[in-house]
Short mmCIF file of C-alpha atoms in Angstrom, two decimals:
data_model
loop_
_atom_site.label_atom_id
_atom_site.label_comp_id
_atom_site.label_asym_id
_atom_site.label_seq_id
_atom_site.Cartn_x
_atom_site.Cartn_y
_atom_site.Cartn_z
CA UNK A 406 -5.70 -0.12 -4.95
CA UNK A 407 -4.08 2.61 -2.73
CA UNK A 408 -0.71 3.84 -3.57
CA UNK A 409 2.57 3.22 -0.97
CA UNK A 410 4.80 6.19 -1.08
CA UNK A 411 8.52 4.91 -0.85
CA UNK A 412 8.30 6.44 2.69
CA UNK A 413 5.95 4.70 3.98
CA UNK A 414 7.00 1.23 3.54
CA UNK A 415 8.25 0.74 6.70
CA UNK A 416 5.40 2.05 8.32
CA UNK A 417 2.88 -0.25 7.13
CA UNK A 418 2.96 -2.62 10.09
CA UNK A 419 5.79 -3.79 12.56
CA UNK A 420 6.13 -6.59 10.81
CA UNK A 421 6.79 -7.56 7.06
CA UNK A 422 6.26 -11.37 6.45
CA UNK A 423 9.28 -13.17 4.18
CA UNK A 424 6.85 -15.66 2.52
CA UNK A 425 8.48 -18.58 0.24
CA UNK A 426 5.36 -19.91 -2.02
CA UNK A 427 5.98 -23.03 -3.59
CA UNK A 428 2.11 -23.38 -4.63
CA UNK A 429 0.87 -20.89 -6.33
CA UNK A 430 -2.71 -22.00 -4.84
CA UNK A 431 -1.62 -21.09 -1.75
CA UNK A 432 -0.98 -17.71 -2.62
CA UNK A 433 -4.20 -16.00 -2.37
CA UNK A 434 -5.33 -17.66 0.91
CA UNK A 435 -2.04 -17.28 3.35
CA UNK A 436 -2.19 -13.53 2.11
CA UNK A 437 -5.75 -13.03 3.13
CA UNK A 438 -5.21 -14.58 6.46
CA UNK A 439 -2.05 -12.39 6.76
CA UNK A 440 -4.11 -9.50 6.05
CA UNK A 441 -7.47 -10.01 8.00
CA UNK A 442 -4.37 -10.99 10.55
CA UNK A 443 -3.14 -7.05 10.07
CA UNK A 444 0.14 -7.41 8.14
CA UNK A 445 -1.24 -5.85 4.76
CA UNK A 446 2.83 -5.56 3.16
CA UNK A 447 3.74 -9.00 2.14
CA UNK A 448 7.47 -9.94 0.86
CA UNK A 449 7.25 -12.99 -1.55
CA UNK A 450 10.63 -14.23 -1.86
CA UNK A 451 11.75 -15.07 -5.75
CA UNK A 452 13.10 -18.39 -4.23
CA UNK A 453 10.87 -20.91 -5.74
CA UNK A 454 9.92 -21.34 -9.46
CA UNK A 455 6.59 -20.27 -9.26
CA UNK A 456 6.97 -17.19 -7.12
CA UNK A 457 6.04 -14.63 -9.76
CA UNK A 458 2.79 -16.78 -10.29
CA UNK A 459 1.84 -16.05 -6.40
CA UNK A 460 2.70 -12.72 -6.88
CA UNK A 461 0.22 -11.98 -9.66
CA UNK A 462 -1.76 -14.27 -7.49
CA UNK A 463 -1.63 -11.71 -4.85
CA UNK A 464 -2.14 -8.88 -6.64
CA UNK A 465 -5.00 -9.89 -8.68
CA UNK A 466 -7.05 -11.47 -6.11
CA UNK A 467 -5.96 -9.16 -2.66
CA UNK A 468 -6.38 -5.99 -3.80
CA UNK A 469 -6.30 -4.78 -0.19
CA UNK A 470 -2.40 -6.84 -0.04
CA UNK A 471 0.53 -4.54 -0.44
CA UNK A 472 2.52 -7.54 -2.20
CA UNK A 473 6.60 -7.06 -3.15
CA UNK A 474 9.00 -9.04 -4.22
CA UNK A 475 12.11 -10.60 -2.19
CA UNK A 476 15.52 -11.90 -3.12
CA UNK A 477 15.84 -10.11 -5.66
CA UNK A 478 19.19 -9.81 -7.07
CA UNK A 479 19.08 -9.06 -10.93
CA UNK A 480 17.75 -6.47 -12.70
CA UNK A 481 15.68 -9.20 -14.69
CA UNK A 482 13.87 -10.14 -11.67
CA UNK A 483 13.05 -6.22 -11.25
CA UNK A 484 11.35 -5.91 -14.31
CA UNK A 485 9.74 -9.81 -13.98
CA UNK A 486 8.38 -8.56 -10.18
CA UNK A 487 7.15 -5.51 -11.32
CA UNK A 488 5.26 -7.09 -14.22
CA UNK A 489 3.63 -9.56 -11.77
CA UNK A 490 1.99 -6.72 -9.95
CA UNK A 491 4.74 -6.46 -7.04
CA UNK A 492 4.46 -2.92 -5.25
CA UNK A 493 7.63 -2.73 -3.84
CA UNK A 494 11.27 -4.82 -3.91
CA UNK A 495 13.98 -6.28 -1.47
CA UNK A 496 17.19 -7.15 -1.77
CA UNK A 497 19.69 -8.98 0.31
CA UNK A 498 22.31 -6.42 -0.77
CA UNK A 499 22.93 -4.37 -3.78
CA UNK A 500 25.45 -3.63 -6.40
CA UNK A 501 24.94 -0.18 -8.71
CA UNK A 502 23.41 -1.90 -11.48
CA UNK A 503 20.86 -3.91 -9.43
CA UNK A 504 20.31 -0.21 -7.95
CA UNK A 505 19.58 1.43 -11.25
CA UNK A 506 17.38 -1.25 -11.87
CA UNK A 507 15.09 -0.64 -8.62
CA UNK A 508 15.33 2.97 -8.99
CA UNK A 509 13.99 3.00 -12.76
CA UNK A 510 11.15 0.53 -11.43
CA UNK A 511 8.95 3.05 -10.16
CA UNK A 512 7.60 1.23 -6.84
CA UNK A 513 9.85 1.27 -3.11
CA UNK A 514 12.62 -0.92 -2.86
CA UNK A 515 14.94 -1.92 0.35
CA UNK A 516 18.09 -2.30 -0.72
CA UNK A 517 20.23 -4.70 1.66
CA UNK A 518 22.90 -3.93 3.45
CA UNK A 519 25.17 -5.70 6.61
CA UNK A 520 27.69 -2.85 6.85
CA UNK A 521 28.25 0.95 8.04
CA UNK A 522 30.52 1.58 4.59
CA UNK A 523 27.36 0.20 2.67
CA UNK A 524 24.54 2.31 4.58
CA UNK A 525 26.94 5.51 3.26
CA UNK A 526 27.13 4.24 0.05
CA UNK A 527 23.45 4.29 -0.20
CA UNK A 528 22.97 7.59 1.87
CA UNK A 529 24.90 8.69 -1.20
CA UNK A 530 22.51 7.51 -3.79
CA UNK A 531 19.86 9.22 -1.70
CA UNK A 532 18.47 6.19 -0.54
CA UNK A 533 17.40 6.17 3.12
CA UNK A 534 14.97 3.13 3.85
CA UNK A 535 17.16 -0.53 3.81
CA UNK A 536 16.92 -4.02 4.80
CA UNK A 537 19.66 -4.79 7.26
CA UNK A 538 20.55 -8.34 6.10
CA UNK A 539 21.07 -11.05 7.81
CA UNK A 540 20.36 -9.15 11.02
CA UNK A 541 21.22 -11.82 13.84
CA UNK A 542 24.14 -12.56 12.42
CA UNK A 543 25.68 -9.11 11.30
CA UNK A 544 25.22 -7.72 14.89
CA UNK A 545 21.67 -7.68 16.07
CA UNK A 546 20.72 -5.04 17.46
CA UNK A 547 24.16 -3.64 19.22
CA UNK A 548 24.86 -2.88 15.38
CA UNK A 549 22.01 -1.57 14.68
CA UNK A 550 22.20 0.38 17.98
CA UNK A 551 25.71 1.76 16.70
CA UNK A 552 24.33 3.05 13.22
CA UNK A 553 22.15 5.12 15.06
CA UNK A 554 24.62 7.63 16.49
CA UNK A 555 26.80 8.34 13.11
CA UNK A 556 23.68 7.67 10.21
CA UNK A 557 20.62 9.12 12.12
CA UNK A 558 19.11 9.59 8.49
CA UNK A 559 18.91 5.68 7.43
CA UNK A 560 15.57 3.54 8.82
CA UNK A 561 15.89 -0.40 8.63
CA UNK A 562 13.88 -3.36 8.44
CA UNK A 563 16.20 -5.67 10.11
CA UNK A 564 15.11 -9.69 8.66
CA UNK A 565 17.14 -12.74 9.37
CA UNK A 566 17.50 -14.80 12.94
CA UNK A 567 14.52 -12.48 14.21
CA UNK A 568 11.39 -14.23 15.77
CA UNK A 569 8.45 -13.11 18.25
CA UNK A 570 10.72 -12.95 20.91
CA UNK A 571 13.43 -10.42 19.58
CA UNK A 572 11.36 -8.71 17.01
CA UNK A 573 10.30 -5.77 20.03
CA UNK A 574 14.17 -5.15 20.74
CA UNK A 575 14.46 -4.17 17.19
CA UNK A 576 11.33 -2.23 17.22
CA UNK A 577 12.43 -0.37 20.32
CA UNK A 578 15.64 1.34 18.28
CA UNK A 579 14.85 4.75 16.90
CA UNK A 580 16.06 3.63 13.17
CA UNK A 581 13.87 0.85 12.71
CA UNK A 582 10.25 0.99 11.10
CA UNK A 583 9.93 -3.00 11.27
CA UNK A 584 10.99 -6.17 11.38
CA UNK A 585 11.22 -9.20 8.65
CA UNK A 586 10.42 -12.34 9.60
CA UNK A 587 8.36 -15.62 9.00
CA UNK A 588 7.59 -17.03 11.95
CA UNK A 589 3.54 -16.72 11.21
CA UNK A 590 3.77 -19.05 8.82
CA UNK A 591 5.12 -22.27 10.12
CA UNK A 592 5.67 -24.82 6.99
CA UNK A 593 3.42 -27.10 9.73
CA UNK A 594 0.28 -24.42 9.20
CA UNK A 595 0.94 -23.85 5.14
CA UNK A 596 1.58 -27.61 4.40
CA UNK A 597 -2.19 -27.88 6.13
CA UNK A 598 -3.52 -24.92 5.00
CA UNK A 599 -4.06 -24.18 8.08
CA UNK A 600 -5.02 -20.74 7.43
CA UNK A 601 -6.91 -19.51 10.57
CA UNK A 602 -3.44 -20.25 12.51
CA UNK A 603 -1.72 -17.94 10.33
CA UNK A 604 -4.19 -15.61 10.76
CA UNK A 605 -3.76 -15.54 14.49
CA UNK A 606 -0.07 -15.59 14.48
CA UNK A 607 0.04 -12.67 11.87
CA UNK A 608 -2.21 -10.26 14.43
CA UNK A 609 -0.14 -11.21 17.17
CA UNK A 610 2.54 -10.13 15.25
CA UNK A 611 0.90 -7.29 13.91
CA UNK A 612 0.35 -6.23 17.80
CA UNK A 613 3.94 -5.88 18.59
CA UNK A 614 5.96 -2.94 19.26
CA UNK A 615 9.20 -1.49 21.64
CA UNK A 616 8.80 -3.93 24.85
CA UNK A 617 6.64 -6.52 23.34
CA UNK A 618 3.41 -4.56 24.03
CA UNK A 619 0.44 -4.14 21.92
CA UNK A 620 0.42 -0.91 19.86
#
């Protein structure tokens, strides 16, 4: 299993898929077709019961998967993730304990943030890599635009409201690594285990970049 130095999370591929499992059975399929699809780093999102089952899932049975753990917002859920074999953490924003927490886990974490005040908070804390949360809606990329200027130092991975379509605006800004997103795995495709489609919609994502352009 090769090791993912916190910075180089955001360089893994342009995109980071926001998966919600509800079947752990599902887990080790969807992230072999997003890998063989080229989007290794996969965010499973603590939103469903048995998301800590995909994630041992995940990182018992694709080695070659880079799996993390999303929404998480307690420092419970840190240690639970990390225990399940998650390799890095997300957050949809942050207080100082739930910091501590991710800091004292050992793997990367992207702490969230909507907010200029919040980015300097972190900056602070020495943390410079951040989910920019919920993207669409906090600005887009004007904001993110904005942020450049004043916090050169902080990179982004900009998730919420962002699909095929907008995902190479956000790559195009000089602060963000890559995007978040689900839209290669349509509940259509994983309710049918429909696995070759995902696969095909993760290496078209995996091809993006600034103007919509194959890397």
């Amino acid at each position: 299993m090769s090791s993912v130095p916190p910075s180089s999370l955001l360089d893994l591929a342009p995109v980071l898929p926001v998966v919600v499992i509800d079947d752990p059975a599902d887990a080790v399929p969807l992230a072999r077709a997003l890998v063989a699809g080229g989007l290794p780093a996969i965010e499973v999102t603590l939103r469903t019961p048995r998301a800590l089952d995909a994630i041992r899932a995940i990182a018992d049975g694709v080695p070659e998967a880079v799996v993390g753990a999303g929404t998480v917002i307690a420092p419970a859920q840190v240690k639970a993730a990390v225990g399940a074999g998650a390799r890095f953490l997300v957050s949809p924003g942050w207080t100082d304990v739930l910091l501590n927490a991710m800091w004292g886990a050992g793997v990367p974490f992207l702490p969230g943030v909507s907010t200029a005040s919040e980015v300097v908070a972190l900056l602070e804390r020495g943390v410079r890599e951040m989910k920019f949360f919920p993207a669409q809606a906090a600005g887009g990329t004007a904001y993110l635009r904005s942020l450049s200027g004043p916090l050169p130092q902080a990179r982004f991975c900009p998730t919420g409201g962002i699909g095929p379509d907008s995902a190479p605006e956000y790559l195009a800004l000089p602060n963000v690594g890559c995007v978040g997103g689900s839209w290669m795995l349509p509940a259509d495709a994983v309710a049918a285990r429909d696995w070759a489609r995902v696969e095909a919609l993760a290496r078209a994502a995996a091809g993006l970049s600034a103007g919509g352009t194959c890397r």
